[in-house]
mmCIF file with all atom_site columns, C-alpha atoms in Angstrom:
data_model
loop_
_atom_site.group_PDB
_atom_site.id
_atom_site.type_symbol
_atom_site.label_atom_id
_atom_site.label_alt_id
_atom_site.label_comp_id
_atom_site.label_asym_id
_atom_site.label_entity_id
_atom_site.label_seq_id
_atom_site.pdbx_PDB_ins_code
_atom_site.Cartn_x
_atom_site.Cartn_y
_atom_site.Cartn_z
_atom_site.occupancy
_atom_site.B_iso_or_equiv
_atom_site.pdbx_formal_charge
_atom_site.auth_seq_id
_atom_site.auth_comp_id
_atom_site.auth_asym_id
_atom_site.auth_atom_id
_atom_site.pdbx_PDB_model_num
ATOM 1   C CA . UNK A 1 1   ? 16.497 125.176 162.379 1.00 45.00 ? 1   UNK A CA 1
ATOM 2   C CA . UNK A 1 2   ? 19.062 124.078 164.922 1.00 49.00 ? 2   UNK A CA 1
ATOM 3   C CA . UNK A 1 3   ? 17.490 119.999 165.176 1.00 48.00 ? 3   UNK A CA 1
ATOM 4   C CA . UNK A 1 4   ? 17.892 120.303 161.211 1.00 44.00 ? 4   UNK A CA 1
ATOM 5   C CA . UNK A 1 5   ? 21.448 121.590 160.802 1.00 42.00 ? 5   UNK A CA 1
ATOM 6   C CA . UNK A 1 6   ? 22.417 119.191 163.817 1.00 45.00 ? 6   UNK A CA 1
ATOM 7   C CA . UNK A 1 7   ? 20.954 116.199 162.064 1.00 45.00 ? 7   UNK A CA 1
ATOM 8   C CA . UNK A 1 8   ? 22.641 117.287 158.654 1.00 42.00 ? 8   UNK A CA 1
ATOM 9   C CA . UNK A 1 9   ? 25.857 117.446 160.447 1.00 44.00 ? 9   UNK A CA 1
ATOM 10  C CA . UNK A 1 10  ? 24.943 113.703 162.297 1.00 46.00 ? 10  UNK A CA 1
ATOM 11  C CA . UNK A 1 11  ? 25.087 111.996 158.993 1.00 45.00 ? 11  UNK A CA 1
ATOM 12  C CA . UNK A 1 12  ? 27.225 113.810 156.535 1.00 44.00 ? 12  UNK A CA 1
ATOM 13  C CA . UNK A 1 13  ? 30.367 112.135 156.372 1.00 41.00 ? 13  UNK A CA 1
ATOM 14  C CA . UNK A 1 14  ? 33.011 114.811 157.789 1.00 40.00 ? 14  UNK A CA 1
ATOM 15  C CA . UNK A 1 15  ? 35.848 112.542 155.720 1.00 40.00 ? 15  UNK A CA 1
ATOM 16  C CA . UNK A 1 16  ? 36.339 109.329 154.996 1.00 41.00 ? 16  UNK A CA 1
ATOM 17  C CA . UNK A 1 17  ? 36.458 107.644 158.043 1.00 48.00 ? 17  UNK A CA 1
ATOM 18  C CA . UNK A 1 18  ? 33.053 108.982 159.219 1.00 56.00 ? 18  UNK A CA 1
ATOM 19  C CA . UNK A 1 19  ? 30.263 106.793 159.082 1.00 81.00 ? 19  UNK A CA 1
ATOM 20  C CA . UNK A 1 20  ? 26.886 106.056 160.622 1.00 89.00 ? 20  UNK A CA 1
ATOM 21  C CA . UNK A 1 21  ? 24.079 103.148 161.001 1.00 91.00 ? 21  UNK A CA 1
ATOM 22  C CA . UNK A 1 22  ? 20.803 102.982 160.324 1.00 92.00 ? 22  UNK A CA 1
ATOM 23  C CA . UNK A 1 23  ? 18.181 100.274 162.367 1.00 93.00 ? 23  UNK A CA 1
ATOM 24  C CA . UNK A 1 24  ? 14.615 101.304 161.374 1.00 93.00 ? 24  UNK A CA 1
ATOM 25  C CA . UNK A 1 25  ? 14.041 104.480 162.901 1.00 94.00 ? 25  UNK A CA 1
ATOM 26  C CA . UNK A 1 26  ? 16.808 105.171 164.558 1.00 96.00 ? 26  UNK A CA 1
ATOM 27  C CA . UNK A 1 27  ? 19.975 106.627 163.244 1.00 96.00 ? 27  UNK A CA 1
ATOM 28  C CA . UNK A 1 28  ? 23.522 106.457 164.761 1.00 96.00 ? 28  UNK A CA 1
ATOM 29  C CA . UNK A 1 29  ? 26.002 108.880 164.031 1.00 95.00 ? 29  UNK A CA 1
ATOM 30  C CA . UNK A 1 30  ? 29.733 108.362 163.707 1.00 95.00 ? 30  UNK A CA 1
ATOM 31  C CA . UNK A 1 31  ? 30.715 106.363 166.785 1.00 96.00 ? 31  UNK A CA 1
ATOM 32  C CA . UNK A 1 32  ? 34.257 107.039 168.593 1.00 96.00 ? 32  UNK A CA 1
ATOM 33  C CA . UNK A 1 33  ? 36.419 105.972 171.665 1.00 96.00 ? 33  UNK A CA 1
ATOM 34  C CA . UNK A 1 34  ? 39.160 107.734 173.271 1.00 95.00 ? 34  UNK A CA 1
ATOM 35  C CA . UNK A 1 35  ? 42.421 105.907 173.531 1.00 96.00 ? 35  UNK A CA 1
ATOM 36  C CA . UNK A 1 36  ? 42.931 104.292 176.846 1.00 92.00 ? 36  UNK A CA 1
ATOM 37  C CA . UNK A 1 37  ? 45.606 101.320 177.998 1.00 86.00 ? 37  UNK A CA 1
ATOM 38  C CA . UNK A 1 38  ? 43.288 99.476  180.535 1.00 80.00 ? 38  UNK A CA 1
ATOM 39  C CA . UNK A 1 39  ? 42.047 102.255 182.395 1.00 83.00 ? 39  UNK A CA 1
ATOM 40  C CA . UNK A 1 40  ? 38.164 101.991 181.924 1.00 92.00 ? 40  UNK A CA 1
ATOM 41  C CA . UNK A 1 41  ? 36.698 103.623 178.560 1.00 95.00 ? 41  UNK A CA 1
ATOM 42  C CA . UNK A 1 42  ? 34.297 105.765 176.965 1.00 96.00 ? 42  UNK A CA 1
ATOM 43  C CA . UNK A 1 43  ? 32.380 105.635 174.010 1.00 97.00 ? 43  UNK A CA 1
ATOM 44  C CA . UNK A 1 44  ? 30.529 108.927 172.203 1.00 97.00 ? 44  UNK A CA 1
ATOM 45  C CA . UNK A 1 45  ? 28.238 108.820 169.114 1.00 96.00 ? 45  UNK A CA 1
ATOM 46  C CA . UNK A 1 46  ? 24.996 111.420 168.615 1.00 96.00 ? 46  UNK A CA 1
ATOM 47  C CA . UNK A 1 47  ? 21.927 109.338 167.958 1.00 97.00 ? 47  UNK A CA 1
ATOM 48  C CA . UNK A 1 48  ? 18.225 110.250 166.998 1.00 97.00 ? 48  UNK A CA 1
ATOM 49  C CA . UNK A 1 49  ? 14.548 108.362 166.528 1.00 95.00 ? 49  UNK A CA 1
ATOM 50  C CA . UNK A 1 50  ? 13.732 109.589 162.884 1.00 93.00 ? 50  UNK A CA 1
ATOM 51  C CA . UNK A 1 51  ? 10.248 108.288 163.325 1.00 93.00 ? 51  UNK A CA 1
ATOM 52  C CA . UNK A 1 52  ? 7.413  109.629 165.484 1.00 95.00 ? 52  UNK A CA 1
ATOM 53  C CA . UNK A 1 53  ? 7.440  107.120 167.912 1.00 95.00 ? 53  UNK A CA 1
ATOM 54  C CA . UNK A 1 54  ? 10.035 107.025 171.240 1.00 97.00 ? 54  UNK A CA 1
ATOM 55  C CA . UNK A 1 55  ? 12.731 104.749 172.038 1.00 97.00 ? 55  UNK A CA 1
ATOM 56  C CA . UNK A 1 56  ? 15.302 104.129 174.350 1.00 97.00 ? 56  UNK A CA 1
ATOM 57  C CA . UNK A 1 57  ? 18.951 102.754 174.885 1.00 98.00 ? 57  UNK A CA 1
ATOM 58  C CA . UNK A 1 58  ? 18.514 100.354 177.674 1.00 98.00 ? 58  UNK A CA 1
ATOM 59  C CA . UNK A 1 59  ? 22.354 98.536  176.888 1.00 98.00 ? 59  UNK A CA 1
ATOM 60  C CA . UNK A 1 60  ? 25.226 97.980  175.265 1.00 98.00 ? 60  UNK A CA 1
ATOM 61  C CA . UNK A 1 61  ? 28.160 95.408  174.859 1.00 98.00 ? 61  UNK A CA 1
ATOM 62  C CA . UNK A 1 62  ? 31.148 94.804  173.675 1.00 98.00 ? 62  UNK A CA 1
ATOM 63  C CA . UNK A 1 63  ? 33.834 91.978  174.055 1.00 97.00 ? 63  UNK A CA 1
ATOM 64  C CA . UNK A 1 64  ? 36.682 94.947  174.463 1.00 97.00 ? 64  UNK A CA 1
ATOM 65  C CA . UNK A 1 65  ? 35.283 95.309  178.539 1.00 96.00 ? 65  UNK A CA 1
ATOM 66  C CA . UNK A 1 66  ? 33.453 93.456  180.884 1.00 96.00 ? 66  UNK A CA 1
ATOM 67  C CA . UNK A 1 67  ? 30.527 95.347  180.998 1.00 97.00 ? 67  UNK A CA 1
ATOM 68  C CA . UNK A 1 68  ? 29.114 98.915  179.714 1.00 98.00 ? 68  UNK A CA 1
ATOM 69  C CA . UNK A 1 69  ? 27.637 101.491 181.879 1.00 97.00 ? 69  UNK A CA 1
ATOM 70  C CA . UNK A 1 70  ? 25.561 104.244 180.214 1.00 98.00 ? 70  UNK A CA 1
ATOM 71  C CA . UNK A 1 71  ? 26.313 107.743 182.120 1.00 96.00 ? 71  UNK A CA 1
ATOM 72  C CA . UNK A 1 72  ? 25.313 111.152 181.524 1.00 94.00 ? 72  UNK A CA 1
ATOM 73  C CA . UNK A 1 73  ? 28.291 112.651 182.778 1.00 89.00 ? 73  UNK A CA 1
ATOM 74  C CA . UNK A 1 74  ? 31.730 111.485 184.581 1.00 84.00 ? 74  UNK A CA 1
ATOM 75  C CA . UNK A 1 75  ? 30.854 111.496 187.887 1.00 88.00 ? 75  UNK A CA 1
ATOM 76  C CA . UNK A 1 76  ? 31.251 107.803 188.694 1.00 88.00 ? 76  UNK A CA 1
ATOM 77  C CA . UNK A 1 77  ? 30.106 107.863 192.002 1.00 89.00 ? 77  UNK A CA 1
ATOM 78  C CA . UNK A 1 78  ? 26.716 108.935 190.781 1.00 91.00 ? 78  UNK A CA 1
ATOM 79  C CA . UNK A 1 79  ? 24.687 105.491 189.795 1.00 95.00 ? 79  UNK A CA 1
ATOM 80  C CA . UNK A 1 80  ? 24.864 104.788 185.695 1.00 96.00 ? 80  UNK A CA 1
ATOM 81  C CA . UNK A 1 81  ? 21.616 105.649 184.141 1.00 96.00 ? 81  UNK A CA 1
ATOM 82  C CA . UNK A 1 82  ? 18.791 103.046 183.339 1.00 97.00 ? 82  UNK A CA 1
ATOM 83  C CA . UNK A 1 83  ? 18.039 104.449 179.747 1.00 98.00 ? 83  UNK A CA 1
ATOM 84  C CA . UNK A 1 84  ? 18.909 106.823 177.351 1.00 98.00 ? 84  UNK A CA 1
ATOM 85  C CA . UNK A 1 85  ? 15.987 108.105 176.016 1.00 97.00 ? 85  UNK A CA 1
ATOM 86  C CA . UNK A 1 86  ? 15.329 108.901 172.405 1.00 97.00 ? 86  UNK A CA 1
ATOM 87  C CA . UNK A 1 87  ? 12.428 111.519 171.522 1.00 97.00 ? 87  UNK A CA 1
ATOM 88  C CA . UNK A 1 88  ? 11.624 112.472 167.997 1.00 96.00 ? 88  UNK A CA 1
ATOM 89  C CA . UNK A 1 89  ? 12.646 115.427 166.849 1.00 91.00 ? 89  UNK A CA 1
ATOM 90  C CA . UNK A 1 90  ? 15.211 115.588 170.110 1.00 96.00 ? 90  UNK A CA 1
ATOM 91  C CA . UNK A 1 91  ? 18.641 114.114 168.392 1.00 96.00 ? 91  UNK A CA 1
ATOM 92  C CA . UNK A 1 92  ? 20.807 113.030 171.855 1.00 96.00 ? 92  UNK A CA 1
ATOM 93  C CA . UNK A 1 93  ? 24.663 113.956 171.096 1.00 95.00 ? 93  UNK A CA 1
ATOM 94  C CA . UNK A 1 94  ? 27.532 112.053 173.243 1.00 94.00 ? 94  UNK A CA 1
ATOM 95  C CA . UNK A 1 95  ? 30.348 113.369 173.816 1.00 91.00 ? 95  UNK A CA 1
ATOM 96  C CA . UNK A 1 96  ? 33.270 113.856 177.284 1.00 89.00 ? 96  UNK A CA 1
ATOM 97  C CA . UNK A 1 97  ? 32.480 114.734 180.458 1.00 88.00 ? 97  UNK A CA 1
ATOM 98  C CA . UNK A 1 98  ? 28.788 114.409 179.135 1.00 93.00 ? 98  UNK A CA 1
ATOM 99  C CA . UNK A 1 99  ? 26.020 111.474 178.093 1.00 96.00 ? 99  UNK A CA 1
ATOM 100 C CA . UNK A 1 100 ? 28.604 108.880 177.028 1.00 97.00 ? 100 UNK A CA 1
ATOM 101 C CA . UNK A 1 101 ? 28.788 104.832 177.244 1.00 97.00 ? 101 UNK A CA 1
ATOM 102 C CA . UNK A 1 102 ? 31.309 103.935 180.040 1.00 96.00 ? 102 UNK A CA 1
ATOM 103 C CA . UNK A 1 103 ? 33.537 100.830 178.915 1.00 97.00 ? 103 UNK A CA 1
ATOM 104 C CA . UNK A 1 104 ? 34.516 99.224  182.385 1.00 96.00 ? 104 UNK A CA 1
ATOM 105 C CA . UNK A 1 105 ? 37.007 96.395  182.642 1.00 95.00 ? 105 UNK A CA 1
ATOM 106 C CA . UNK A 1 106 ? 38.723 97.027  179.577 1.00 95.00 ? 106 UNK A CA 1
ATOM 107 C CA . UNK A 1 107 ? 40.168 93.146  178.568 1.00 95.00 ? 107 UNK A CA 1
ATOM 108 C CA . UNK A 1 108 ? 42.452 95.085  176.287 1.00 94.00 ? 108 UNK A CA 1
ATOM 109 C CA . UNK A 1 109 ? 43.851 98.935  175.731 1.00 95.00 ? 109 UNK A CA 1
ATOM 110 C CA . UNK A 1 110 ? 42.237 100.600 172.788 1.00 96.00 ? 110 UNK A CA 1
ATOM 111 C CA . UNK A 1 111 ? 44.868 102.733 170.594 1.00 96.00 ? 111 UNK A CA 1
ATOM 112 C CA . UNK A 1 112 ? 44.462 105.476 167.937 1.00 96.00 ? 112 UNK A CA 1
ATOM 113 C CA . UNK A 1 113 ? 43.475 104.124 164.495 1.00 95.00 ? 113 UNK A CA 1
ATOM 114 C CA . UNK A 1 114 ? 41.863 100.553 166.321 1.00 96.00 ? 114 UNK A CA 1
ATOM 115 C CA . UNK A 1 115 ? 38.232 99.404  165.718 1.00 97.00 ? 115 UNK A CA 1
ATOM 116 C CA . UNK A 1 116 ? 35.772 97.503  167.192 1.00 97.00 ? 116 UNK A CA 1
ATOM 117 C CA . UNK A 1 117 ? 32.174 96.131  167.196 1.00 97.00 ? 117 UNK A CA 1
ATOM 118 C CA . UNK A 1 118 ? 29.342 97.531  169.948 1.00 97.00 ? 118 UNK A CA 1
ATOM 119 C CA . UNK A 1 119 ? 26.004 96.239  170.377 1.00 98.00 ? 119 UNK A CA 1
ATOM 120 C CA . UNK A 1 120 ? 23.233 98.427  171.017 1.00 98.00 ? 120 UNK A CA 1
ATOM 121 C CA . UNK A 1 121 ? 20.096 97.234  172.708 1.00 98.00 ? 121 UNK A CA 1
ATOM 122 C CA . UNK A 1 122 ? 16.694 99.689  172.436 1.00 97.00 ? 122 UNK A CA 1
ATOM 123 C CA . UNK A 1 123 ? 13.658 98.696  174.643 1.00 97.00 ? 123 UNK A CA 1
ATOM 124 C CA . UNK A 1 124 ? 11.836 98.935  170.713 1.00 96.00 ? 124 UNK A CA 1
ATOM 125 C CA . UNK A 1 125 ? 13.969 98.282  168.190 1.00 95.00 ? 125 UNK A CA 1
ATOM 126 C CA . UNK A 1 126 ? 15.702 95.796  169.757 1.00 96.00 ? 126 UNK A CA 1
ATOM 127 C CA . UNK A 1 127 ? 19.525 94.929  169.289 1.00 97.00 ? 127 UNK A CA 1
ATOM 128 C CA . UNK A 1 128 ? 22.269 96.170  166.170 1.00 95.00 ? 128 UNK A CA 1
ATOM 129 C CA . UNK A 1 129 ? 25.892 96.321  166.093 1.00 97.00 ? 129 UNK A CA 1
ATOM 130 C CA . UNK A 1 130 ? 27.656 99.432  165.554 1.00 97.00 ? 130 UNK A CA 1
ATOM 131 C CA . UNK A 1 131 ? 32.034 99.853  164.400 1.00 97.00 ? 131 UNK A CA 1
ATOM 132 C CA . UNK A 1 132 ? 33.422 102.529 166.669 1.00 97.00 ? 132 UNK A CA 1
ATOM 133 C CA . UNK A 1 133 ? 36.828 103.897 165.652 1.00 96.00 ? 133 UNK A CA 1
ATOM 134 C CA . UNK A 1 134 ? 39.425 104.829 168.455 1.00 96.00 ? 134 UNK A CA 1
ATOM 135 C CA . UNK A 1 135 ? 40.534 108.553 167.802 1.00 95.00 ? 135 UNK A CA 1
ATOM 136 C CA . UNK A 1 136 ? 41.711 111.630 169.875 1.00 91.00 ? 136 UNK A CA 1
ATOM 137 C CA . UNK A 1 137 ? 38.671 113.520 168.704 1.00 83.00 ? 137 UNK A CA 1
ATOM 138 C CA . UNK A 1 138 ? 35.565 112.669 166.121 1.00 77.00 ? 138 UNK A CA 1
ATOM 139 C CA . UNK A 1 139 ? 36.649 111.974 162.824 1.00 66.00 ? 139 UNK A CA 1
ATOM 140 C CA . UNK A 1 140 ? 40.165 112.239 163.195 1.00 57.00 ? 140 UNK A CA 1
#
């Protein structure tokens, strides 16, 4: 029950800025940064494989930083993880001071009500570009 209310919640639009992406089988939630001058950045978005076979998040870009790290939590000193893996049936929610995309060398500050593109790589389903909206909190 809770995997089905969570993934109801993933992709109903909360208003009318919410949206999500779809590349075969897997489905990206509403995608979000918090506002930051040029301190580095962080990007959330809850993600899930709606097929029955596994993927994984093995990068990401963006031409708002130099490079993008993806973490599980904020301790920086800790080395960024390889993957993010994607089970079926196991939706994998982002969100601060947990599994997030790290947005270092900022090349310009990101403020509230901005937008920009992401690519997402997947060791399966290969690359697809995402919008993520700069807000305080999701879907503001």
């Amino acid at each position: 029950m809770k995997r089905r209310t969570f993934l109801l919640i993933l992709f109903a639009p909360a208003n009318a800025r919410a949206h999500s992406f779809r590349h075969g089988d897997i489905a990206v939630g509403h995608a979000w940064a918090l506002p930051r001058q040029l301190a580095d950045g962080q990007v959330f978005f809850p993600m899930a494989i709606m097929g029955n076979e596994s993927d994984e998040l093995v990068a990401a870009r963006s031409t708002v930083c130099t490079f993008i790290q993806l973490r599980e939590n904020n301790h920086y000193d800790d080395p960024p993880l390889s993957s993010i893996k994607l089970e079926p049936g196991k939706p994998v929610p982002m969100r601060p001071t947990a599994t997030h995309l790290r947005l270092v060398g900022m090349k310009q500050s990101l403020k509230v009500g901005d937008r920009f593109k992401l690519i997402l790589d997947f060791l399966n389903a290969g690359e697809f570009e995402i919008e993520v909206f700069v807000e305080e909190k999701p879907g503001q």
